[in-house]
Short mmCIF file of C-alpha atoms in Angstrom, two decimals:
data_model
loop_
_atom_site.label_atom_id
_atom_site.label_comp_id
_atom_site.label_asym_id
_atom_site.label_seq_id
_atom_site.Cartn_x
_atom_site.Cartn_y
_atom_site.Cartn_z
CA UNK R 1 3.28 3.02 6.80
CA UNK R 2 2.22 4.75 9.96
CA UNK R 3 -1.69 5.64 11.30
CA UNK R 4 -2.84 8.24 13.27
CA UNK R 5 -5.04 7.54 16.56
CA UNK R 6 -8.44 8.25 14.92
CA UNK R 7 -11.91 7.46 16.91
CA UNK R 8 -13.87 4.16 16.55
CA UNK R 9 -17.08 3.60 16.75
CA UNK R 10 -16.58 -0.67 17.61
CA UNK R 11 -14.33 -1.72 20.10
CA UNK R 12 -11.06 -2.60 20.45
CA UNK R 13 -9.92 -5.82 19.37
CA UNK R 14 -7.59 -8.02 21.25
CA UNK R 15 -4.49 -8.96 19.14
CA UNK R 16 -3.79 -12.58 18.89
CA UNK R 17 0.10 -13.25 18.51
CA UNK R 18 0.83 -17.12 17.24
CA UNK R 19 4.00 -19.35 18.28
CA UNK R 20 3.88 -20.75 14.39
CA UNK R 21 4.28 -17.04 12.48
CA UNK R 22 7.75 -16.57 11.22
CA UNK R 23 8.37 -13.37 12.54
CA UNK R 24 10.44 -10.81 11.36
CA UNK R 25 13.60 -10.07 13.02
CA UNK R 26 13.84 -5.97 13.37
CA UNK R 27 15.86 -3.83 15.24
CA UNK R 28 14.25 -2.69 18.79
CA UNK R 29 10.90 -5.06 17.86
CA UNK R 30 9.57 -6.79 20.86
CA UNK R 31 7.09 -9.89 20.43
CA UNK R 32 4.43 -10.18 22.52
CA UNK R 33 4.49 -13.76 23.11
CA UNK R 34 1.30 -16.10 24.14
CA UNK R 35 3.15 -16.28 27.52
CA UNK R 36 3.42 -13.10 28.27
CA UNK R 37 0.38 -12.29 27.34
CA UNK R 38 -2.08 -11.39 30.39
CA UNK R 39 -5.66 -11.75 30.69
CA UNK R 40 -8.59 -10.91 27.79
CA UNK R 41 -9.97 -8.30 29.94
CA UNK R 42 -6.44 -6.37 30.86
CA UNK R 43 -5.30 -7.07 27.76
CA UNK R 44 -7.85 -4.94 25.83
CA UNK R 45 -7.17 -1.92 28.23
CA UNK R 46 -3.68 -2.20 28.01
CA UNK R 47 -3.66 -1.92 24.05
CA UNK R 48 -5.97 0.64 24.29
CA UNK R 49 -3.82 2.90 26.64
CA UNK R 50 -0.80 2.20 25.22
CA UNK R 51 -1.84 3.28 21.74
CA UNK R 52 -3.15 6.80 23.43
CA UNK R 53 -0.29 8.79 23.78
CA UNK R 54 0.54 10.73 20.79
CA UNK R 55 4.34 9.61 20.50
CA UNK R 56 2.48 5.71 19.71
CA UNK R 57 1.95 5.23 15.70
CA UNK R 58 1.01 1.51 13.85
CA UNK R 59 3.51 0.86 11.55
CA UNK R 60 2.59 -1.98 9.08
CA UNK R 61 5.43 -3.84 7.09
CA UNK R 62 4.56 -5.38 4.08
CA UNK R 63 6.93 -8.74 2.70
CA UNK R 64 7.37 -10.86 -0.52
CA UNK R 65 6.28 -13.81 0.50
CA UNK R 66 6.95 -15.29 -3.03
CA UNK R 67 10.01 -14.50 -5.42
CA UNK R 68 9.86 -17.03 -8.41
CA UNK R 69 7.34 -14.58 -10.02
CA UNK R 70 8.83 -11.46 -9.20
CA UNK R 71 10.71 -9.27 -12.03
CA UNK R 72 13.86 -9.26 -9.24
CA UNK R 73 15.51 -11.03 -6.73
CA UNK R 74 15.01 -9.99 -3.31
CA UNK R 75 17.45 -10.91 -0.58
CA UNK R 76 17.10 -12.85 2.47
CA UNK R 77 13.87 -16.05 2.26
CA UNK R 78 10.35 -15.66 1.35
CA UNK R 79 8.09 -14.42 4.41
CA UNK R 80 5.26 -16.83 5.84
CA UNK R 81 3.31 -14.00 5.99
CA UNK R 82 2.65 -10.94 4.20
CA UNK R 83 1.74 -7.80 6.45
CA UNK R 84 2.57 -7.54 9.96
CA UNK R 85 1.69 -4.26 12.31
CA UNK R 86 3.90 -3.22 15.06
CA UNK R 87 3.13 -0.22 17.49
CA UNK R 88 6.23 2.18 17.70
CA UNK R 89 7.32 4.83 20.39
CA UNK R 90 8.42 7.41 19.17
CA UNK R 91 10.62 8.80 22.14
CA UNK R 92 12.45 5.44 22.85
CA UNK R 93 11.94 3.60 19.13
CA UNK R 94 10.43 0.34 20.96
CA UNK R 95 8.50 -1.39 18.43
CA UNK R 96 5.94 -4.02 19.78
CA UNK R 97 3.95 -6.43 16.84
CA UNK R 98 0.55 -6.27 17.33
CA UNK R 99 -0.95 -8.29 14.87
CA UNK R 100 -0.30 -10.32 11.67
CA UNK R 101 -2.46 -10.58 8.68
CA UNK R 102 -3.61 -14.66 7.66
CA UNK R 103 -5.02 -13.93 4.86
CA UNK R 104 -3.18 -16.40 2.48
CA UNK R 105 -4.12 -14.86 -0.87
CA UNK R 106 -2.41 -11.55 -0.24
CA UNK R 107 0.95 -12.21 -1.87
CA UNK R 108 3.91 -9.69 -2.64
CA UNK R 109 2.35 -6.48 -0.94
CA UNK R 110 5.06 -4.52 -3.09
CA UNK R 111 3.47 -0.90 -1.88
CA UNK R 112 0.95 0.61 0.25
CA UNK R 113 -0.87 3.74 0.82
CA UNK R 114 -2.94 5.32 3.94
CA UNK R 115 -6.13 7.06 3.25
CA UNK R 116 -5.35 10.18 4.68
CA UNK R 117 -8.82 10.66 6.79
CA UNK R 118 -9.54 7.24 7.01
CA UNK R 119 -8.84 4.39 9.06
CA UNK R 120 -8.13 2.77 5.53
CA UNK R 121 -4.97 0.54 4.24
CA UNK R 122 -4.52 -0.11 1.02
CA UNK R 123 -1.97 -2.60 -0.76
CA UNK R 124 -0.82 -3.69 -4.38
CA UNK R 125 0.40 -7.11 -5.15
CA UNK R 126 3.58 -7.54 -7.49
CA UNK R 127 3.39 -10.15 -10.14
CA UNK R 128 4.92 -10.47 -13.57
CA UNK R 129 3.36 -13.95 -13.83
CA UNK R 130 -0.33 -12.41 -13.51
CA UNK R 131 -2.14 -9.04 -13.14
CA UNK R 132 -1.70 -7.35 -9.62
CA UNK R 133 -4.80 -6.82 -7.10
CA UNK R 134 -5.34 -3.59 -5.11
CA UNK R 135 -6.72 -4.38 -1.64
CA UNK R 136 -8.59 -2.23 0.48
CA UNK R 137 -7.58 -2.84 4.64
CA UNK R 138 -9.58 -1.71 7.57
CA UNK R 139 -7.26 -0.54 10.48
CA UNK R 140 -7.81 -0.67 14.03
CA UNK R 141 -5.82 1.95 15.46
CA UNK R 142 -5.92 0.34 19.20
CA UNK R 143 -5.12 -3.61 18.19
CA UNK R 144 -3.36 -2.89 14.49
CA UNK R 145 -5.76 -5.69 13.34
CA UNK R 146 -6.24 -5.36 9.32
CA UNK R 147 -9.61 -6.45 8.07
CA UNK R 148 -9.91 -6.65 4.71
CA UNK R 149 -12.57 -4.53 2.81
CA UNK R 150 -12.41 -6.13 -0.86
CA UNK R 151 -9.88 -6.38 -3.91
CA UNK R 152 -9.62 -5.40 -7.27
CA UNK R 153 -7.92 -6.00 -10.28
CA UNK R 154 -4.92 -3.75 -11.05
CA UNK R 155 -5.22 -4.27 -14.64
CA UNK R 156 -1.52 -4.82 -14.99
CA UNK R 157 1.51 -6.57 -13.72
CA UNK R 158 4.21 -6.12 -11.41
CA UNK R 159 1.70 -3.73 -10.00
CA UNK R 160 3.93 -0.94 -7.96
CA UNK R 161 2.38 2.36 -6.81
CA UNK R 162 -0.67 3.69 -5.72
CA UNK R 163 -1.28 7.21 -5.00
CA UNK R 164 -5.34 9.24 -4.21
CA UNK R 165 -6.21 12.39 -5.05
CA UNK R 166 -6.62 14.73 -3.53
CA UNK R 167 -10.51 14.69 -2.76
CA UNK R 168 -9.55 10.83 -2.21
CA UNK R 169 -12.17 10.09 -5.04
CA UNK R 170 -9.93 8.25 -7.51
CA UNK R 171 -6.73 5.97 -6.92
CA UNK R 172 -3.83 6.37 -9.49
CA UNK R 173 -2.32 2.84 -9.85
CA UNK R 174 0.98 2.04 -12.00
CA UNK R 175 1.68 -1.14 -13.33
CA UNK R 176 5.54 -1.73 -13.69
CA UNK R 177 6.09 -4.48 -15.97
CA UNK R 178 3.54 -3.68 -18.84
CA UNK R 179 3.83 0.50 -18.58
CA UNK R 180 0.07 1.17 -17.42
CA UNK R 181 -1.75 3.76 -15.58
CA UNK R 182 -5.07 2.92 -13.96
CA UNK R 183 -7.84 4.86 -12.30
CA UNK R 184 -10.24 3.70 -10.27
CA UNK R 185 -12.80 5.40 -8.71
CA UNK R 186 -13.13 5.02 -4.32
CA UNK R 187 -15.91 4.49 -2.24
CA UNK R 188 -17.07 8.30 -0.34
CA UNK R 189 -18.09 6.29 2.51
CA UNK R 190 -16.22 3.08 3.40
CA UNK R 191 -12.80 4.08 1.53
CA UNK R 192 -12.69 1.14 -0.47
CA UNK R 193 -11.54 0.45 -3.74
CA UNK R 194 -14.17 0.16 -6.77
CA UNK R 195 -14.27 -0.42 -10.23
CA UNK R 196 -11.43 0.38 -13.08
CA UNK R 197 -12.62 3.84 -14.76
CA UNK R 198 -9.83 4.11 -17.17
CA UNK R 199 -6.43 2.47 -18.12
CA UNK R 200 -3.31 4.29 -20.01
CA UNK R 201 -1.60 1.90 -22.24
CA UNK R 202 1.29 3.63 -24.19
CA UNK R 203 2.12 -0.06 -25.84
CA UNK R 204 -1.16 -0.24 -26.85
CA UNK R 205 -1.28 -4.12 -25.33
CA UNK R 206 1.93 -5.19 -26.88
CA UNK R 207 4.43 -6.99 -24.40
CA UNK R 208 7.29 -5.95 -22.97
CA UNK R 209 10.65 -6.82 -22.91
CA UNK R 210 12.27 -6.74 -19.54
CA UNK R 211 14.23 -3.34 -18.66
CA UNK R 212 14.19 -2.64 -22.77
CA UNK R 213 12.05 0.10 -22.76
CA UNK R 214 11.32 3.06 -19.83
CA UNK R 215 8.60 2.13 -17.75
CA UNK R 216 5.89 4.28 -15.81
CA UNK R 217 6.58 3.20 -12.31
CA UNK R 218 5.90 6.20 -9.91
CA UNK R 219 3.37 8.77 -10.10
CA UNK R 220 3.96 12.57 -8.38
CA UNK R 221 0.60 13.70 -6.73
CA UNK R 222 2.33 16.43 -4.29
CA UNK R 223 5.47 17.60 -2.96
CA UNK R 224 4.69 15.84 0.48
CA UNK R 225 5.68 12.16 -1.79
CA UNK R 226 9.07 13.37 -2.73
CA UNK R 227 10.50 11.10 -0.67
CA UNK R 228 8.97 7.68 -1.67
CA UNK R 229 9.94 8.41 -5.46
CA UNK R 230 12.78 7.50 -6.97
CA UNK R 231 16.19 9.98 -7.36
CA UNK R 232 17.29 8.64 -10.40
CA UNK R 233 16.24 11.47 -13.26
CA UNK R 234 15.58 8.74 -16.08
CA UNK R 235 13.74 6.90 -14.56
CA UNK R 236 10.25 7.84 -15.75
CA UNK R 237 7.80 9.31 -13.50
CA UNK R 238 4.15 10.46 -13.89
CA UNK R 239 3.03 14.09 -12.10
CA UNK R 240 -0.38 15.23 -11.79
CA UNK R 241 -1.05 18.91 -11.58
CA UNK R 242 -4.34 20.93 -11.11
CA UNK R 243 -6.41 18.03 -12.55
CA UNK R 244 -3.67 17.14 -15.49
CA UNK R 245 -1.69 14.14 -15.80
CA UNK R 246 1.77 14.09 -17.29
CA UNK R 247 3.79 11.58 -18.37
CA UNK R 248 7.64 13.44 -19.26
CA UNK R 249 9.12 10.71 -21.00
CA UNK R 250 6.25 10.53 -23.63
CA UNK R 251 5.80 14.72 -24.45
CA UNK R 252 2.11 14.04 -23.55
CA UNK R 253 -0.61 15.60 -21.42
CA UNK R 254 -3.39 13.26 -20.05
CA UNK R 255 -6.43 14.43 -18.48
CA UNK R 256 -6.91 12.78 -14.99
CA UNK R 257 -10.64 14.44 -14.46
CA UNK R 258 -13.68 12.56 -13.44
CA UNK R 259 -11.73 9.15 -13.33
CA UNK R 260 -10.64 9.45 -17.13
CA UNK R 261 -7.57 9.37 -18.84
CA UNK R 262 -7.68 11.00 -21.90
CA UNK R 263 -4.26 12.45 -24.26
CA UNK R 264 -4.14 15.73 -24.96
CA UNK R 265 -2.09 17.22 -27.72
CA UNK R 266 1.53 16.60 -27.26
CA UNK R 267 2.13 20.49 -27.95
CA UNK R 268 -0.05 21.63 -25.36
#
C-alpha cells in the first residue's frame, strides 16, 4: 500500500525504531537502528527531505500476527507486530522502515485500502473465531507514523476486502467466511469509518460450512482494481456499476445507493 506526498498542516513526527520489534526480513529493507540514528533535531529534517522527492512512496505491510483463528495456514511464524511502514525509492528499490504500529489490538490486518485524497489508511482484521473490525489510520507522509482514527465492526468474519466509492462516501466491506456485504457510510471530513448502513446476507444468518458453498470475497469498483482481484473465474466476485451492485453467482441486482443494499428483481 503506497501514499502520495500530500501537505500537512502539523509537523513532522520523528520515527522511533525499537531494538525489541521483530522485524521483518525483506529484500533491499534497511533498518534504521537506535544507533544510527542521529540527533532529534537532524533527524526530523532528514525524514522530511528524504520523503520529498517524488521517486519516495510509504509502503505499509500488513502481517498475521495470529494463525490459530484464521480459516488457513499461513507460512513462516506469527509477526510481533501487525503493520510496519517502510519508505521506498523508486529508482534504486532501497526500502528504509520508518515506523511500526504498537497498537496490540490490531490483529490479522488481512487487507487495506488508501483513501484516495486523503492522508487516510484503512485496515480489516481476519477472524473466523469472531467478527472482523475495520480501522481507520492517519498517515504521516514525512515519518510513516499511523495514528489510529477509530474502529468498527465489520459485521462478519474472516473479514477480507474493502473497497470506497467513488465520492469516497460509503465503504464496501466483504466478509469471507459468512458470505456478507456491508456498507458503511465515511466521515466527509476526517475520512473515518462510521456506522453500518446496510448488510447483504444471502444465508440469511445461517452458518457456513468451510469452502462448501461460493463465497463473496472481492468486490469490483473499477477497472484500476483488476489487479488485486482474484484470476480464478469461479471464484465469486461482486461489481458495482453506475450506482448498482451485482453479485454474478446469485442472478441478482442490488442497489448500492445512499448506503443501502436493496435486491432487485433477478430478471432485471
Amino acid at each position: 500500500m503506497s501514499f502520495p506526498q500530500l501537505p500537512l498542516s502539523s509537523p513532522p513526527v520523528t520515527p522511533v525504531i525499537r531494538e525489541d520489534i521483530d522485524f521483518p526480513t525483506l529484500p533491499g529493507a534497511v533498518v534504521r537502528r537506535p544507533a544510527e540514528t542521529p540527533s532529534q533535531s537532524s533527524e526530523v529534517q532528514t525524514v522530511t527531505e528524504t520523503l520529498s522527492p517524488p521517486s519516495h512512496q510509504l509502503i505499509v505491510v500488513s502481517c498475521y500476527t495470529r494463525f490459530d483463528n484464521l480459516a488457513h495456514g499461513p507460512r513462516g511464524k506469527e509477526a510481533k507486530r501487525s503493520l510496519y511502514t517502510y519508505r521506498l525509492d523508486q529508482h534504486d528499490g532501497e526500502m528504509v522502515l520508518l515506523s511500526v504500529t504498537k497498537d496490540e489490538n490490531v490483529m490479522n490486518p488481512a487487507f487495506s485500502r488508501a483513501h484516495p485524497r486523503r492522508n487516510v489508511l484503512y485496515t480489516c482484521t481476519e477472524s473466523v473465531a469472531e467478527p472482523g473490525d475495520i480501522v481507520s489510520w492517519a498517515v504521516c507522509p514525512r515519518s510513516g507514523q499511523l495514528t489510529m482514527l477509530g474502529s468498527k465492526s465489520a459485521g462478519g468474519t474472516s473479514t477480507c476486502y474493502l473497497t470506497l466509492d467513488k465520492e469516497c462516501k460509503n465503504m464496501l466491506v466483504v466478509n469471507y467466511w459468512n458470505a456478507t456485504i456491508g456498507v458503511f457510510g465515511v466521515d466527509n471530513a476526517t475520512g473515518m469509518v462510521g456506522p453500518c448502513r446496510s448488510i447483504y446476507d444471502p444465508n440469511e444468518g445461517r452458518p457456513m460450512k468451510a469452502r462448501a458453498d461460493k463465497h463473496v470475497n472481492h468486490s469490483n469498483n473499477d477497472a484500476s482494481a483488476q489487479k488485486e482481484r482474484q484470476a480464478d473465474p469461479s471464484r465469486a466476485q461482486v461489481s458495482i456499476a453506475d450506482g448498482v451492485l451485482v453479485v454474478p453467482f446469485l442472478a441478482a441486482r442490488l442497489d448500492f445507493e445512499g448506503g443501502s443494499l436493496q435486491e432487485r428483481s433477478r430478471n432485471q
